[in-house]
PDB file of C-alpha atoms in Angstrom:
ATOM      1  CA  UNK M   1      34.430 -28.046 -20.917  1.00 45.00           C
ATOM      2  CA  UNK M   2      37.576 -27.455 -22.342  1.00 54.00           C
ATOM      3  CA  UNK M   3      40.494 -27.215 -20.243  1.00 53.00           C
ATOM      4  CA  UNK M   4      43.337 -26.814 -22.808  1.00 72.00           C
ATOM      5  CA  UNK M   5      44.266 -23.237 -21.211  1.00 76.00           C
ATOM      6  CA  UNK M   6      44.929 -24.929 -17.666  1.00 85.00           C
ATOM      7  CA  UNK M   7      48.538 -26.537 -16.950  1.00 87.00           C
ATOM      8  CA  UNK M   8      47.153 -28.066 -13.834  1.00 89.00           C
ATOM      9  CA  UNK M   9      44.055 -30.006 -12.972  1.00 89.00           C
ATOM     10  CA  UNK M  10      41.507 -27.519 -13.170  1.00 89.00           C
ATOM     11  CA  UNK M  11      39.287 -28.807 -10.017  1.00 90.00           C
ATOM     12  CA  UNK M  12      42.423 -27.961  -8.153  1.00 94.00           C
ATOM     13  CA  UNK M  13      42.665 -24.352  -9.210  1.00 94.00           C
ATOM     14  CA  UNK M  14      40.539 -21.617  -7.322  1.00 95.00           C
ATOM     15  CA  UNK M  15      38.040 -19.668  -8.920  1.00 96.00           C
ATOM     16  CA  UNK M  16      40.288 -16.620  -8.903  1.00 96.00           C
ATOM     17  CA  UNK M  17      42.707 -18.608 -10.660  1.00 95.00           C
ATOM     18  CA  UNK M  18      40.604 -19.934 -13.489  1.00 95.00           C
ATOM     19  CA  UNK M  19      39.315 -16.512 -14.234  1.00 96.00           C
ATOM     20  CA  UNK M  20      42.198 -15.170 -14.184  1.00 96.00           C
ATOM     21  CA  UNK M  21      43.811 -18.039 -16.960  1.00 95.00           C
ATOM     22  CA  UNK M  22      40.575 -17.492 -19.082  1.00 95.00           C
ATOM     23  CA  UNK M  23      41.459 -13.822 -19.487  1.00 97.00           C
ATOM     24  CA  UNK M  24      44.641 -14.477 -20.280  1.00 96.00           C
ATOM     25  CA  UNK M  25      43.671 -16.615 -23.204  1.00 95.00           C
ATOM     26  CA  UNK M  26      41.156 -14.073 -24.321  1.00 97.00           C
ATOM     27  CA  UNK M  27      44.017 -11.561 -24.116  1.00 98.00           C
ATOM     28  CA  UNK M  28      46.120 -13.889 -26.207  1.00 97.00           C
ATOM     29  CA  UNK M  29      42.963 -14.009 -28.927  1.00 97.00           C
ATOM     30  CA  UNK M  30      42.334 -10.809 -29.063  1.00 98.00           C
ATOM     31  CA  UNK M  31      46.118 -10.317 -29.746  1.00 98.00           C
ATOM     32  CA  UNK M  32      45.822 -13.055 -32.486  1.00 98.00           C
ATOM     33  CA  UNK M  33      42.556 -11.347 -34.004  1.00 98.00           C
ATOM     34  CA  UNK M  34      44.611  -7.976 -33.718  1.00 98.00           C
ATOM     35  CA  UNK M  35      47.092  -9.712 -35.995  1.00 98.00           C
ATOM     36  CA  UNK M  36      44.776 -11.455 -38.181  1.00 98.00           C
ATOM     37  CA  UNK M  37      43.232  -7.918 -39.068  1.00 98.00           C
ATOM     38  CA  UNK M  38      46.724  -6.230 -39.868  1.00 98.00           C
ATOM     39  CA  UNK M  39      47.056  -8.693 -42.385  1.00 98.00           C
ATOM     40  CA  UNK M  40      43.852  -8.792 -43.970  1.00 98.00           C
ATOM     41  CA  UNK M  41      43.695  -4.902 -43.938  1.00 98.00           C
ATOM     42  CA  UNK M  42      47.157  -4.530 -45.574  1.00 98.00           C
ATOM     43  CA  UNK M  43      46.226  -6.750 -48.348  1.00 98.00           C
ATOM     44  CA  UNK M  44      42.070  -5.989 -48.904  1.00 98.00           C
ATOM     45  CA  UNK M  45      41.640  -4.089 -52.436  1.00 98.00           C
ATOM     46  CA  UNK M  46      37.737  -3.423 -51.653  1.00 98.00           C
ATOM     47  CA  UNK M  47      37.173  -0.256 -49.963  1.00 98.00           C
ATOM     48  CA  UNK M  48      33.795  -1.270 -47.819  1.00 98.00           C
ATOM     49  CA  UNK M  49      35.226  -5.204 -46.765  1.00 98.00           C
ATOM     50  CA  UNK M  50      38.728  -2.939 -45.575  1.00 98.00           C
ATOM     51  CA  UNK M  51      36.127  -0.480 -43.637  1.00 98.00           C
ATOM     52  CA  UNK M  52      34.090  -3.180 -42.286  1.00 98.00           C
ATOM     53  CA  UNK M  53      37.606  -4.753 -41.243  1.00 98.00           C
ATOM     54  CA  UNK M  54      39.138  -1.351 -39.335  1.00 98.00           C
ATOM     55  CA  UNK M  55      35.613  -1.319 -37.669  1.00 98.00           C
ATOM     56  CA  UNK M  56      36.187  -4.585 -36.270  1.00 98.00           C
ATOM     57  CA  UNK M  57      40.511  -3.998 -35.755  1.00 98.00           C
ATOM     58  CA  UNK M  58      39.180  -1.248 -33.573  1.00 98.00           C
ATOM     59  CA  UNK M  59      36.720  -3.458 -31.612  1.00 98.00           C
ATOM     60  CA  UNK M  60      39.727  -5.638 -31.039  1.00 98.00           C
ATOM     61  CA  UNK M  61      41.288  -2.965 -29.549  1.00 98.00           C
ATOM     62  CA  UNK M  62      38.813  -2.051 -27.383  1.00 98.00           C
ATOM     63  CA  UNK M  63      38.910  -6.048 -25.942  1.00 98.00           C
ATOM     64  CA  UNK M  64      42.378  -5.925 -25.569  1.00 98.00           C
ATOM     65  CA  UNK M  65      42.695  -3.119 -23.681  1.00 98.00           C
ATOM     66  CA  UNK M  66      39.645  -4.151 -21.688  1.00 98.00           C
ATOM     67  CA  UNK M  67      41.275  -7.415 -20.826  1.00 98.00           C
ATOM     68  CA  UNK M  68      44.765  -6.313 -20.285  1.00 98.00           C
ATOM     69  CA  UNK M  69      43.600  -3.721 -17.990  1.00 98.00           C
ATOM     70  CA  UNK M  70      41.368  -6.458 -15.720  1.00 98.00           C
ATOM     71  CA  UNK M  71      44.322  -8.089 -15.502  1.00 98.00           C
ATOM     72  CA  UNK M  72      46.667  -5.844 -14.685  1.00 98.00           C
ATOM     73  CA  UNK M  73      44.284  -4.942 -11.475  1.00 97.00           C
ATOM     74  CA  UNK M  74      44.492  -8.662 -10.323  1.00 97.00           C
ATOM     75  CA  UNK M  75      48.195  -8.695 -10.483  1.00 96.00           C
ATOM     76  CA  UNK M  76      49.397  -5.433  -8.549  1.00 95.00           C
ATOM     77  CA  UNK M  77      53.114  -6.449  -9.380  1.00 96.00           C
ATOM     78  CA  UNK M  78      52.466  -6.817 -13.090  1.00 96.00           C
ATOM     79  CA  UNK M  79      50.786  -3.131 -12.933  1.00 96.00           C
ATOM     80  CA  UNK M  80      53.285  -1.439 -11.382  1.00 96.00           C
ATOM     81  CA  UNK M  81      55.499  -3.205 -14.145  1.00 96.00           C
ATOM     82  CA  UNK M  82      53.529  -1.835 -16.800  1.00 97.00           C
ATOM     83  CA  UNK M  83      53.285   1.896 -15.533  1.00 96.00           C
ATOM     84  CA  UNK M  84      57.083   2.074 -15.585  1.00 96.00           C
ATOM     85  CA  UNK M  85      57.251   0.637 -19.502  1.00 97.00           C
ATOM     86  CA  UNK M  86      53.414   1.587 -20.979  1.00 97.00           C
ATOM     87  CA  UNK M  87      53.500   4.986 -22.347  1.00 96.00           C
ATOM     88  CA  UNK M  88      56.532   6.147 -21.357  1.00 96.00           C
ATOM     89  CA  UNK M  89      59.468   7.771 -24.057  1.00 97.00           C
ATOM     90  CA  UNK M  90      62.550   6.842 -24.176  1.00 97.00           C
ATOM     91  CA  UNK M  91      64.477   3.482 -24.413  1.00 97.00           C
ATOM     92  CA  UNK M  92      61.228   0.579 -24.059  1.00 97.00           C
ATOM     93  CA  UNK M  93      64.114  -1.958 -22.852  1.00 97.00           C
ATOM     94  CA  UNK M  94      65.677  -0.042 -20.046  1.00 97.00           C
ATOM     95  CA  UNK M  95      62.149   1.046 -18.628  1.00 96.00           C
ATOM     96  CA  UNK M  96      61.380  -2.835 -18.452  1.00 96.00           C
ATOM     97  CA  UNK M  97      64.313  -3.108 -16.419  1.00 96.00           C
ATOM     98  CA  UNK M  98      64.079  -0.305 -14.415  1.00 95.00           C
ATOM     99  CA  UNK M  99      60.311  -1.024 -13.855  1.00 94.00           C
ATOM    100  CA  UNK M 100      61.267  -4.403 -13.176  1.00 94.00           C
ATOM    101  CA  UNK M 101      63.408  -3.415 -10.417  1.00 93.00           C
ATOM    102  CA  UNK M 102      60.593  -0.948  -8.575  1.00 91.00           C
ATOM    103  CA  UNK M 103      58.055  -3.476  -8.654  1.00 92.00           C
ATOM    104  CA  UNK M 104      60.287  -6.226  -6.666  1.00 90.00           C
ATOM    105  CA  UNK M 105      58.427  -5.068  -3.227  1.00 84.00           C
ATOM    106  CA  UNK M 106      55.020  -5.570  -4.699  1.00 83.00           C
ATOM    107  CA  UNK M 107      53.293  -8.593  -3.926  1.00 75.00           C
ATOM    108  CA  UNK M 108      53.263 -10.813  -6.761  1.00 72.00           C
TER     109      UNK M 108
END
C-alpha cells in the first residue's frame, strides 16, 4: 500500500485520520482532473471528443463537490470557514478573513 499521502507513519494514525488524508488527496485529484479538462476542452477541435470531455468535466465536478463537502462535515471549523467565503458576494478576501475570525470558537 502506498503511503505517499501520509507525513507520519501511517500505523500511528487513526482510522479517522487516514480517511480523512485519503479524501484529501482525492480532493486534490479531482482538482487536478478539473484542470486537466479545462485544458483539453479549450484546445479540442472535434465536436464529439470536446462533448465526451464536458461529460466527464462535469463528473469531476460532481466528485469534487462530493469530497469537499465530506470533508467539510469532519472538520466543523473548516465549515464554518467556508459558509462565511463559499457563495457569498462581495470582496472573496475580506470574507476569508472575516470568516476566519467567526470560526476561532469552533473546535478545530
Amino acid at each position: 500500500m502506498s503511503t505517499d499521502q501520509y507525513h507520519e507513519p501511517p500505523s500511528e494514525l487513526s482510522e479517522e485520520t487516514r480517511t480523512f488524508a485519503r479524501m484529501c488527496a482525492s480532493l486534490s485529484e479531482e482538482a487536478e482532473a478539473i484542470g486537466w479538462y479545462e485544458q483539453r476542452i479549450a484546445v479540442e477541435k472535434d465536436e464529439v471528443a470536446k462533448a465526451i470531455m464536458l461529460d466527464s468535466l462535469a463528473e469531476e465536478y460532481k466528485h469534487f463537490s462530493m469530497e469537499l463537502e465530506f470533508l467539510l462535515r469532519a472538520k466543523l471549523q473548516w465549515r464554518e470557514t467556508a459558509k462565511g467565503i463559499l457563495f457569498q458576494h462581495g470582496d472573496i478576501v475580506q470574507h476569508g478573513e472575516e470568516a476566519e475570525e467567526a470560526a476561532e470558537d469552533v473546535a478545530p
